[in-house]
mmCIF file as gemmi writes it, N, C-alpha and C atoms, coordinates in Angstrom:
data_model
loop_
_atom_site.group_PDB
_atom_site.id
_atom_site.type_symbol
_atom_site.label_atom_id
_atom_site.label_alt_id
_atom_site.label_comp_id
_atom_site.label_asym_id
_atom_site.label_entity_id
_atom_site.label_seq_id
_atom_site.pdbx_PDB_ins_code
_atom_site.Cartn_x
_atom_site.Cartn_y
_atom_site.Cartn_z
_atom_site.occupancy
_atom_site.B_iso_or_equiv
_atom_site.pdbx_formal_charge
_atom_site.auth_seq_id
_atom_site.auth_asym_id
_atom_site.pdbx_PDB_model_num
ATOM 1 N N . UNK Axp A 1 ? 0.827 -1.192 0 1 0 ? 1 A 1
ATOM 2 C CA . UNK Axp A 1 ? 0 0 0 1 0 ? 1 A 1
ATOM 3 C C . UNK Axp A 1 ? 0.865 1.247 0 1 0 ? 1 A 1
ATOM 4 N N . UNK Axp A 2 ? 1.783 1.577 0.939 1 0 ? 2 A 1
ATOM 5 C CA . UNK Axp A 2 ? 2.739 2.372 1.074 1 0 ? 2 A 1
ATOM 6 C C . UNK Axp A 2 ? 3.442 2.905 -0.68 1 0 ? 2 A 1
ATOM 7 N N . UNK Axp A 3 ? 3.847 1.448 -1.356 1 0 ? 3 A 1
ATOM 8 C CA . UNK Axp A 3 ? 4.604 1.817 -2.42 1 0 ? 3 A 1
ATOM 9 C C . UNK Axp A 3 ? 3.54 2.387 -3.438 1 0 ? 3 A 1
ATOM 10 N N . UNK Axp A 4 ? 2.436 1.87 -3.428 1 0 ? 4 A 1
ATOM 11 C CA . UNK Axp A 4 ? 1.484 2.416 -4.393 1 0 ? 4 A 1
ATOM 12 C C . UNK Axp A 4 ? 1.109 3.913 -3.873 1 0 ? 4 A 1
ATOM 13 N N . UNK Axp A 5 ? 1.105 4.364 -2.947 1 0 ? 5 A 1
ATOM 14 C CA . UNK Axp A 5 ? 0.604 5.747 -2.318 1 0 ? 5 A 1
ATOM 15 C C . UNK Axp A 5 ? 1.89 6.565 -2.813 1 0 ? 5 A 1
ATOM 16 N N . UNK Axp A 6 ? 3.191 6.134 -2.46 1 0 ? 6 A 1
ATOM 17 C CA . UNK Axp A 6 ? 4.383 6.737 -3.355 1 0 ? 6 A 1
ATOM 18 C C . UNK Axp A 6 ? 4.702 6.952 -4.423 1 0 ? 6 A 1
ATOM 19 N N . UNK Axp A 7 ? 3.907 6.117 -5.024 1 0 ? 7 A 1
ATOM 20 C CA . UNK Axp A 7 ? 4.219 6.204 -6.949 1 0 ? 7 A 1
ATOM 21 C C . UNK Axp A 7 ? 2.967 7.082 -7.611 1 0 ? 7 A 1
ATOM 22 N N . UNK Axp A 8 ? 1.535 7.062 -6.861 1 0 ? 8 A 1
ATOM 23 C CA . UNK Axp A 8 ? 0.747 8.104 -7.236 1 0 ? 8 A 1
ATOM 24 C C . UNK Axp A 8 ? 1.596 9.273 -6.837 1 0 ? 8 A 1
ATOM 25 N N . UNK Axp A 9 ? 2.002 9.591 -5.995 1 0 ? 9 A 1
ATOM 26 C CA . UNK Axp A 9 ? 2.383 11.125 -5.162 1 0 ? 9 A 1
ATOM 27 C C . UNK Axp A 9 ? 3.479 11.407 -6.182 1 0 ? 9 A 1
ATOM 28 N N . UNK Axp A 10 ? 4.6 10.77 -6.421 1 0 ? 10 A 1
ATOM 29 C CA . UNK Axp A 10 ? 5.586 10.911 -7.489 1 0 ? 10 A 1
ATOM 30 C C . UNK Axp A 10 ? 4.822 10.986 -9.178 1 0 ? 10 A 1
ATOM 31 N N . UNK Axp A 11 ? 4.307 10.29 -9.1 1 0 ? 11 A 1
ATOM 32 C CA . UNK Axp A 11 ? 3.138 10.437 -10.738 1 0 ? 11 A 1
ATOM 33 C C . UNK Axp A 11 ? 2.603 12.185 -10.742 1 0 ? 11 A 1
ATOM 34 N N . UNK Axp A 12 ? 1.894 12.366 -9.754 1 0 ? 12 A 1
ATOM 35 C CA . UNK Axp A 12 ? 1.496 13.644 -9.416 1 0 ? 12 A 1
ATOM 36 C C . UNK Axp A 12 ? 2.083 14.852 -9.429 1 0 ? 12 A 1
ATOM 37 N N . UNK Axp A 13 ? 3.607 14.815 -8.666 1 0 ? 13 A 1
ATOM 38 C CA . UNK Axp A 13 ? 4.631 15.635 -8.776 1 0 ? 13 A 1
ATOM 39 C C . UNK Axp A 13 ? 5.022 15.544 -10.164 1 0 ? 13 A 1
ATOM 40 N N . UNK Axp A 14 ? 5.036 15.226 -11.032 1 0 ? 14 A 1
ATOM 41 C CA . UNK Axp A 14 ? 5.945 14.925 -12.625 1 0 ? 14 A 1
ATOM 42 C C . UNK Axp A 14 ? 4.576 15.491 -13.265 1 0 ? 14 A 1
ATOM 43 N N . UNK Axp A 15 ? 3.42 15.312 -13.097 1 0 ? 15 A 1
ATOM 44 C CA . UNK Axp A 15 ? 2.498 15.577 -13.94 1 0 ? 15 A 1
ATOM 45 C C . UNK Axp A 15 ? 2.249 17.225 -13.854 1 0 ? 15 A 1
ATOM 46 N N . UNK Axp A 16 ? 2.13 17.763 -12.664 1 0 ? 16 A 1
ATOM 47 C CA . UNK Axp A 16 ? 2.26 19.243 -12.155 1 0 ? 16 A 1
ATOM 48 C C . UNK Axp A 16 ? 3.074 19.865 -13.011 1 0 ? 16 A 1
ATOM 49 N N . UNK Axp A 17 ? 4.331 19.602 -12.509 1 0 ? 17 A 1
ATOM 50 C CA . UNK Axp A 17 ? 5.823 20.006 -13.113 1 0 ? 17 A 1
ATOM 51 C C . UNK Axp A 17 ? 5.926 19.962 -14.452 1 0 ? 17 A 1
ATOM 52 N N . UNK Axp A 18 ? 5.404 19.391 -15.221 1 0 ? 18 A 1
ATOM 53 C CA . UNK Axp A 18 ? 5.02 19.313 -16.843 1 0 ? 18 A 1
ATOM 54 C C . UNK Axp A 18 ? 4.032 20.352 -16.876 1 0 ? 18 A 1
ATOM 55 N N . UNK Axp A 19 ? 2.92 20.105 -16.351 1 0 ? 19 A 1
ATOM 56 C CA . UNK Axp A 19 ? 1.895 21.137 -16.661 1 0 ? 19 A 1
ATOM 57 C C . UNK Axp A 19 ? 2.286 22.233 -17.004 1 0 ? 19 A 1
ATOM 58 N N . UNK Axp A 20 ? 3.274 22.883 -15.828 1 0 ? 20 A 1
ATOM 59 C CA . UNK Axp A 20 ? 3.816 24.057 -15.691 1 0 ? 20 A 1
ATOM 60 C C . UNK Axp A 20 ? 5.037 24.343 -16.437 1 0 ? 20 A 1
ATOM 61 N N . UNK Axp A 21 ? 5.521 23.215 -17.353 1 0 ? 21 A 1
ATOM 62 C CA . UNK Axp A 21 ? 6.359 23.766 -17.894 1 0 ? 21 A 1
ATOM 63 C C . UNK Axp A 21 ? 8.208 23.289 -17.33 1 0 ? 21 A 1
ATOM 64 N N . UNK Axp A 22 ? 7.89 22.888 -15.889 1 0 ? 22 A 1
ATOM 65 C CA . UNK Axp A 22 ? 9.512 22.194 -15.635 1 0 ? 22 A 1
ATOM 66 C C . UNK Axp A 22 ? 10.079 21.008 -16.11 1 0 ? 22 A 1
ATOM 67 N N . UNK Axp A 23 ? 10.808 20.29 -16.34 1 0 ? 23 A 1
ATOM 68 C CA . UNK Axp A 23 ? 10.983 19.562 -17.271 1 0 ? 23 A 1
ATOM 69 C C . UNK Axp A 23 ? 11.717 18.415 -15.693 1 0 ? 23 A 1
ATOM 70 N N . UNK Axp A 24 ? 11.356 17.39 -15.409 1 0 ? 24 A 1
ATOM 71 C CA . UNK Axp A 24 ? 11.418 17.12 -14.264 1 0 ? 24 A 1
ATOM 72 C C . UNK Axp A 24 ? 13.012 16.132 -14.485 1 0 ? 24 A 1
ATOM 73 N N . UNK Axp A 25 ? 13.417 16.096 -13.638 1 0 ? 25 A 1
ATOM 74 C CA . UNK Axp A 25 ? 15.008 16.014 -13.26 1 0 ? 25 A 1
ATOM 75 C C . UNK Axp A 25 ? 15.361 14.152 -13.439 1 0 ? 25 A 1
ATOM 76 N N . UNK Axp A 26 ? 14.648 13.667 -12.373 1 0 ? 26 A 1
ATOM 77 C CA . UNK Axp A 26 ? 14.901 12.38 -12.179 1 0 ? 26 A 1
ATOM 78 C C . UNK Axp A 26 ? 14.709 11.732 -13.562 1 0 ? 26 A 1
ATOM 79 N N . UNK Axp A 27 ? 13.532 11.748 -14.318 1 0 ? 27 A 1
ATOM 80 C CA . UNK Axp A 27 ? 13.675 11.746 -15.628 1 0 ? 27 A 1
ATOM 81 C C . UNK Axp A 27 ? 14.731 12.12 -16.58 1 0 ? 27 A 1
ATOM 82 N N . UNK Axp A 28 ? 15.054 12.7 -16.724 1 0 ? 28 A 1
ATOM 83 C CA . UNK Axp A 28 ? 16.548 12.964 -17.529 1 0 ? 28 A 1
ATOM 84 C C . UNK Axp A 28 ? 17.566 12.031 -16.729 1 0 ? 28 A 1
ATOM 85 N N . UNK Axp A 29 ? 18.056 12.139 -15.553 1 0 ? 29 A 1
ATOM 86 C CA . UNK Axp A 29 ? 18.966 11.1 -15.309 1 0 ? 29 A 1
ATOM 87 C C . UNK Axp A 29 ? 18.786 9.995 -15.666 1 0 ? 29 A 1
ATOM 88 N N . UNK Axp A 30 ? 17.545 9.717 -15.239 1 0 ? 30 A 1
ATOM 89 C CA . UNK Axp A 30 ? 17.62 7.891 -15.751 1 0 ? 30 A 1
ATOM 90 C C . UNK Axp A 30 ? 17.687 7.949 -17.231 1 0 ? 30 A 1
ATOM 91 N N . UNK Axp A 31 ? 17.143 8.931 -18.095 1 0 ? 31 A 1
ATOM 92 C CA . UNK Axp A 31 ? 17.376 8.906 -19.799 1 0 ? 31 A 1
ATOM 93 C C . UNK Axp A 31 ? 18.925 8.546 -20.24 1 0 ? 31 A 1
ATOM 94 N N . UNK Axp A 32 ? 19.698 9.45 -19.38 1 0 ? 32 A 1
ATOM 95 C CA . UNK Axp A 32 ? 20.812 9.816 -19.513 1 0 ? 32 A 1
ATOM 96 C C . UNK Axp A 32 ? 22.062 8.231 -19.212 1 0 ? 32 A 1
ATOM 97 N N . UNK Axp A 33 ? 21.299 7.767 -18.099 1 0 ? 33 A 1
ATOM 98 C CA . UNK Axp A 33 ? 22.097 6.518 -17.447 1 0 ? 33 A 1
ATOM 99 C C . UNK Axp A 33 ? 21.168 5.378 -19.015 1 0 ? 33 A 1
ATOM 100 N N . UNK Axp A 34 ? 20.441 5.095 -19.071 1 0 ? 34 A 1
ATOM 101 C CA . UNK Axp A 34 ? 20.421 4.093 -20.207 1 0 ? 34 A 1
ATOM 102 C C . UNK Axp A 34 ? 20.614 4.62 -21.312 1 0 ? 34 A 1
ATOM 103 N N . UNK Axp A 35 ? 20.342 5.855 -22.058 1 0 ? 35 A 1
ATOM 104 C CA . UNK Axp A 35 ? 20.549 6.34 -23.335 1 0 ? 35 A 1
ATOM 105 C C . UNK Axp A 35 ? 22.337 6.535 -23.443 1 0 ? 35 A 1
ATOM 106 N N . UNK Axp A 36 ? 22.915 7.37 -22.522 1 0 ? 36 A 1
ATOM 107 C CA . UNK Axp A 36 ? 24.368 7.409 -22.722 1 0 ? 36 A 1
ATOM 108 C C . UNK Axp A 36 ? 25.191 7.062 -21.636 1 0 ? 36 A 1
ATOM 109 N N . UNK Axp A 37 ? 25.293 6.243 -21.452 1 0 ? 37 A 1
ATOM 110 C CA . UNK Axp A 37 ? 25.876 5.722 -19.925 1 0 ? 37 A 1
ATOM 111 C C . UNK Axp A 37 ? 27.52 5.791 -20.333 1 0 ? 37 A 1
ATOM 112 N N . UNK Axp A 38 ? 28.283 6.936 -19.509 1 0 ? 38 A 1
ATOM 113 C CA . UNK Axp A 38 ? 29.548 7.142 -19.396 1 0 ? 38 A 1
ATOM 114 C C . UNK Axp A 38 ? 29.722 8.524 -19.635 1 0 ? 38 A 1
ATOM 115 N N . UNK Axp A 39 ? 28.522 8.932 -20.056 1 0 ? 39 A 1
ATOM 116 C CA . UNK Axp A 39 ? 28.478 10.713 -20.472 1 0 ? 39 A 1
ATOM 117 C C . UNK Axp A 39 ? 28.042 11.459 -18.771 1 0 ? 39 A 1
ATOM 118 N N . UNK Axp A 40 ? 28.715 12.649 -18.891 1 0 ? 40 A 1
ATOM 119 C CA . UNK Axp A 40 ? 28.397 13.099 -17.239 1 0 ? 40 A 1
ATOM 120 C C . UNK Axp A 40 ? 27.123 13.761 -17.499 1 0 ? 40 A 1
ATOM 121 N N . UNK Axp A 41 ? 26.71 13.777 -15.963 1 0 ? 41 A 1
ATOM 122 C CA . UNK Axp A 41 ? 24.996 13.825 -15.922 1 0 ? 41 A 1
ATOM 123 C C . UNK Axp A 41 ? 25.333 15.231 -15.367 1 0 ? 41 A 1
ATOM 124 N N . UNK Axp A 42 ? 24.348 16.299 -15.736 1 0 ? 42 A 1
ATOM 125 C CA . UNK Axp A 42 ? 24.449 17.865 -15.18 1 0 ? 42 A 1
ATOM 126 C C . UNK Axp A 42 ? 23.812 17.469 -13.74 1 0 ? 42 A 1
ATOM 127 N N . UNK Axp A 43 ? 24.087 18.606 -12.786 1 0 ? 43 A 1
ATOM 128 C CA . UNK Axp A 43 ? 23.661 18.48 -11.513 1 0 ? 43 A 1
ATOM 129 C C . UNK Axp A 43 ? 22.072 19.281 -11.643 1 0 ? 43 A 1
ATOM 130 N N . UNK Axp A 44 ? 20.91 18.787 -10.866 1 0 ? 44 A 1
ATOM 131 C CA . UNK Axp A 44 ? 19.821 19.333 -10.214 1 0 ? 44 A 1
ATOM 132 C C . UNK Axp A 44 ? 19.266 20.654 -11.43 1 0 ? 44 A 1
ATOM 133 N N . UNK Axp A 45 ? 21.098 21.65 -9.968 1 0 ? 45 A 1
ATOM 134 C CA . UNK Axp A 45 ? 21.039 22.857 -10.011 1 0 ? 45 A 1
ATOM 135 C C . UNK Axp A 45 ? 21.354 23.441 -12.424 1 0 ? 45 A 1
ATOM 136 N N . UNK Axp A 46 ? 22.266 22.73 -12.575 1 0 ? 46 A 1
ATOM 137 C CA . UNK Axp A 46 ? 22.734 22.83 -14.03 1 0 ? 46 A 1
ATOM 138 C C . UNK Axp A 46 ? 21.485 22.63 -14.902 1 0 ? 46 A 1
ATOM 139 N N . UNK Axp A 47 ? 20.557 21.516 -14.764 1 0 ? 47 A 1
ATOM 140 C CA . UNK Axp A 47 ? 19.529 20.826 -15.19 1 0 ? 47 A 1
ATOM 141 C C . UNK Axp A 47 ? 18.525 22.295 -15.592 1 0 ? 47 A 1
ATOM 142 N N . UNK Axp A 48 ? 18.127 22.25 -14.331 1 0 ? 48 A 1
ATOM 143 C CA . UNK Axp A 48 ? 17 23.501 -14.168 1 0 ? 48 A 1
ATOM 144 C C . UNK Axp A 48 ? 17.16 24.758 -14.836 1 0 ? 48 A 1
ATOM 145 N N . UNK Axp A 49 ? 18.643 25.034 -14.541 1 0 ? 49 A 1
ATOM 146 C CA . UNK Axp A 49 ? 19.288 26.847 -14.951 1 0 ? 49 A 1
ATOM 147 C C . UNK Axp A 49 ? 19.314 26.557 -16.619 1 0 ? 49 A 1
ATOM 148 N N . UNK Axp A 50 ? 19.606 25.448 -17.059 1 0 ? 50 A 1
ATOM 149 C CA . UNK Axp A 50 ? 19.07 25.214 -18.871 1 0 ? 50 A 1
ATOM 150 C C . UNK Axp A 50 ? 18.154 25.271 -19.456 1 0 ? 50 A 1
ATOM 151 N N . UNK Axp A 51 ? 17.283 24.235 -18.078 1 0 ? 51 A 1
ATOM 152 C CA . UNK Axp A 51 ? 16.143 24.559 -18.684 1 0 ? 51 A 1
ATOM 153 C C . UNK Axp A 51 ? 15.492 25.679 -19.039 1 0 ? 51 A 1
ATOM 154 N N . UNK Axp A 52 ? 14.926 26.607 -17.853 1 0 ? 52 A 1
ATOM 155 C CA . UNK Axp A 52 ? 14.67 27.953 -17.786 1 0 ? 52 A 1
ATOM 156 C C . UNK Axp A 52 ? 15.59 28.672 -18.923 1 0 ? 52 A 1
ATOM 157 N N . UNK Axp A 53 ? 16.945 28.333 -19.166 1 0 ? 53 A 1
ATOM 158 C CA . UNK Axp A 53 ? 17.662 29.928 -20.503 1 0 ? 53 A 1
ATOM 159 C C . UNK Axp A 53 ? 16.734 29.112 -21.717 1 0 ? 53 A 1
ATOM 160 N N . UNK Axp A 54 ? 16.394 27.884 -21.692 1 0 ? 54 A 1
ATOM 161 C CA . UNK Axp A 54 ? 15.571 27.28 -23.115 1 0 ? 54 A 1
ATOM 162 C C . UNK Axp A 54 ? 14.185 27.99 -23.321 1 0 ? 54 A 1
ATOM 163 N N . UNK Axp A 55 ? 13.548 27.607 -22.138 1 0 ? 55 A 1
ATOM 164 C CA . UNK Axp A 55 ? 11.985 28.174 -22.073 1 0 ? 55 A 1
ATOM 165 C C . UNK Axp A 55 ? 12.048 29.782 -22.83 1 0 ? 55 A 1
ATOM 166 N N . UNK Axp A 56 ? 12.886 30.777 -21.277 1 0 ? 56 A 1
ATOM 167 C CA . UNK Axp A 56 ? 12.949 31.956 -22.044 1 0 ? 56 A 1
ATOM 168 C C . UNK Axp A 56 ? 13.826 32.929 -23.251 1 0 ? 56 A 1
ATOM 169 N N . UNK Axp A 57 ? 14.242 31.494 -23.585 1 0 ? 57 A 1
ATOM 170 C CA . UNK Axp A 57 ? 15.067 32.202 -24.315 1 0 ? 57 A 1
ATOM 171 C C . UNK Axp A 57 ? 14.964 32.033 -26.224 1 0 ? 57 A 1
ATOM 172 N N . UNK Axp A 58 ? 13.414 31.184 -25.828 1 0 ? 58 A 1
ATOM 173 C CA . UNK Axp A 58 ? 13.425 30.126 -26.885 1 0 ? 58 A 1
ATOM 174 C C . UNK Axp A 58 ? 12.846 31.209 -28.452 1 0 ? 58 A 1
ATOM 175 N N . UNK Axp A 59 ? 11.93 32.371 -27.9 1 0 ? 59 A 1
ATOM 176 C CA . UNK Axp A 59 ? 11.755 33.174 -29.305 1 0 ? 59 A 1
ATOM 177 C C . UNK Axp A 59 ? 12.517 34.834 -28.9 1 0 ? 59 A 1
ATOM 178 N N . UNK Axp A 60 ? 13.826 34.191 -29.11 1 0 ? 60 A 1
ATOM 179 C CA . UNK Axp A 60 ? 14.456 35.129 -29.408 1 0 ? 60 A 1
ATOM 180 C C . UNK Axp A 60 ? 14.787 36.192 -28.273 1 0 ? 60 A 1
ATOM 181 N N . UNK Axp A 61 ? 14.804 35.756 -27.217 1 0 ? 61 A 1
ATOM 182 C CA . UNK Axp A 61 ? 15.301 36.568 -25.753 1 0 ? 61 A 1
ATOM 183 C C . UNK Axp A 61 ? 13.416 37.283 -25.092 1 0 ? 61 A 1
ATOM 184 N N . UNK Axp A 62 ? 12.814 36.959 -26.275 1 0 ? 62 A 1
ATOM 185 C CA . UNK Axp A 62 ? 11.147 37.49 -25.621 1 0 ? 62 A 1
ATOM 186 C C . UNK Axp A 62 ? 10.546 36.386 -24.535 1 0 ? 62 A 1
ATOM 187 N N . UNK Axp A 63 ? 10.168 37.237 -23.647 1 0 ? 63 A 1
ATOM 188 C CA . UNK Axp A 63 ? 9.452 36.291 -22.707 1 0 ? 63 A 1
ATOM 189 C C . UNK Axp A 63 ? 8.069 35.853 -22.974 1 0 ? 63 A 1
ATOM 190 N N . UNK Axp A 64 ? 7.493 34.802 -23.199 1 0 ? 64 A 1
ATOM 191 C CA . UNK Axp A 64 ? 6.024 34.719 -23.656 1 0 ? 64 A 1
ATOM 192 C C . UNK Axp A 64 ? 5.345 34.359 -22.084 1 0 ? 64 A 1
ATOM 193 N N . UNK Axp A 65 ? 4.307 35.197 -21.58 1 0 ? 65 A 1
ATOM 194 C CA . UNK Axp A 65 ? 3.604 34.969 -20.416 1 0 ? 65 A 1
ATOM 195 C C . UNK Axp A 65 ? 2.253 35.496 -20.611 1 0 ? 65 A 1
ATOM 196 N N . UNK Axp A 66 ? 1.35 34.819 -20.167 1 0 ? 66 A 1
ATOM 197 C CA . UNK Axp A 66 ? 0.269 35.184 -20.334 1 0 ? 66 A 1
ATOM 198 C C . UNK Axp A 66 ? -0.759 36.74 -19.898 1 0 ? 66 A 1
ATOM 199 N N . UNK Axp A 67 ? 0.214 37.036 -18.608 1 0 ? 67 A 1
ATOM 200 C CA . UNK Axp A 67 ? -0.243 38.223 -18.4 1 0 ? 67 A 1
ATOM 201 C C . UNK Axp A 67 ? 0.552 39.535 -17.96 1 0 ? 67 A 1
């Protein structure tokens, strides 16, 4: 019961975090460990700070926000 209450709550957290646009972390590592295993993995902090210069940086230094 425990592990199933953990894997909704983790399902939940990843589904949010998409919603909104973060591109969730643990996911890329594990991509990273079977897709290129021996290539170094960015930290957390590296992960995130890319992500975000991608998002806003993606048409041309303009920020697109809704309001």
């Amino acid at each position: 019961m425990f592990e199933a209450l953990k894997s909704a709550v983790q399902y939940r957290r990843q589904f949010l975090d998409l919603l909104v646009g973060v591109p969730h972390y643990e996911t890329y590592v594990q991509h990273m460990k079977e897709k290129h295993p021996g290539e170094p993995v960015k930290s957390r902090d590296e992960f995130f700070r890319e992500a975000q210069e991608a998002r806003y940086n993606a048409k041309g230094g303009k920020v697109s926000r809704c309001c």
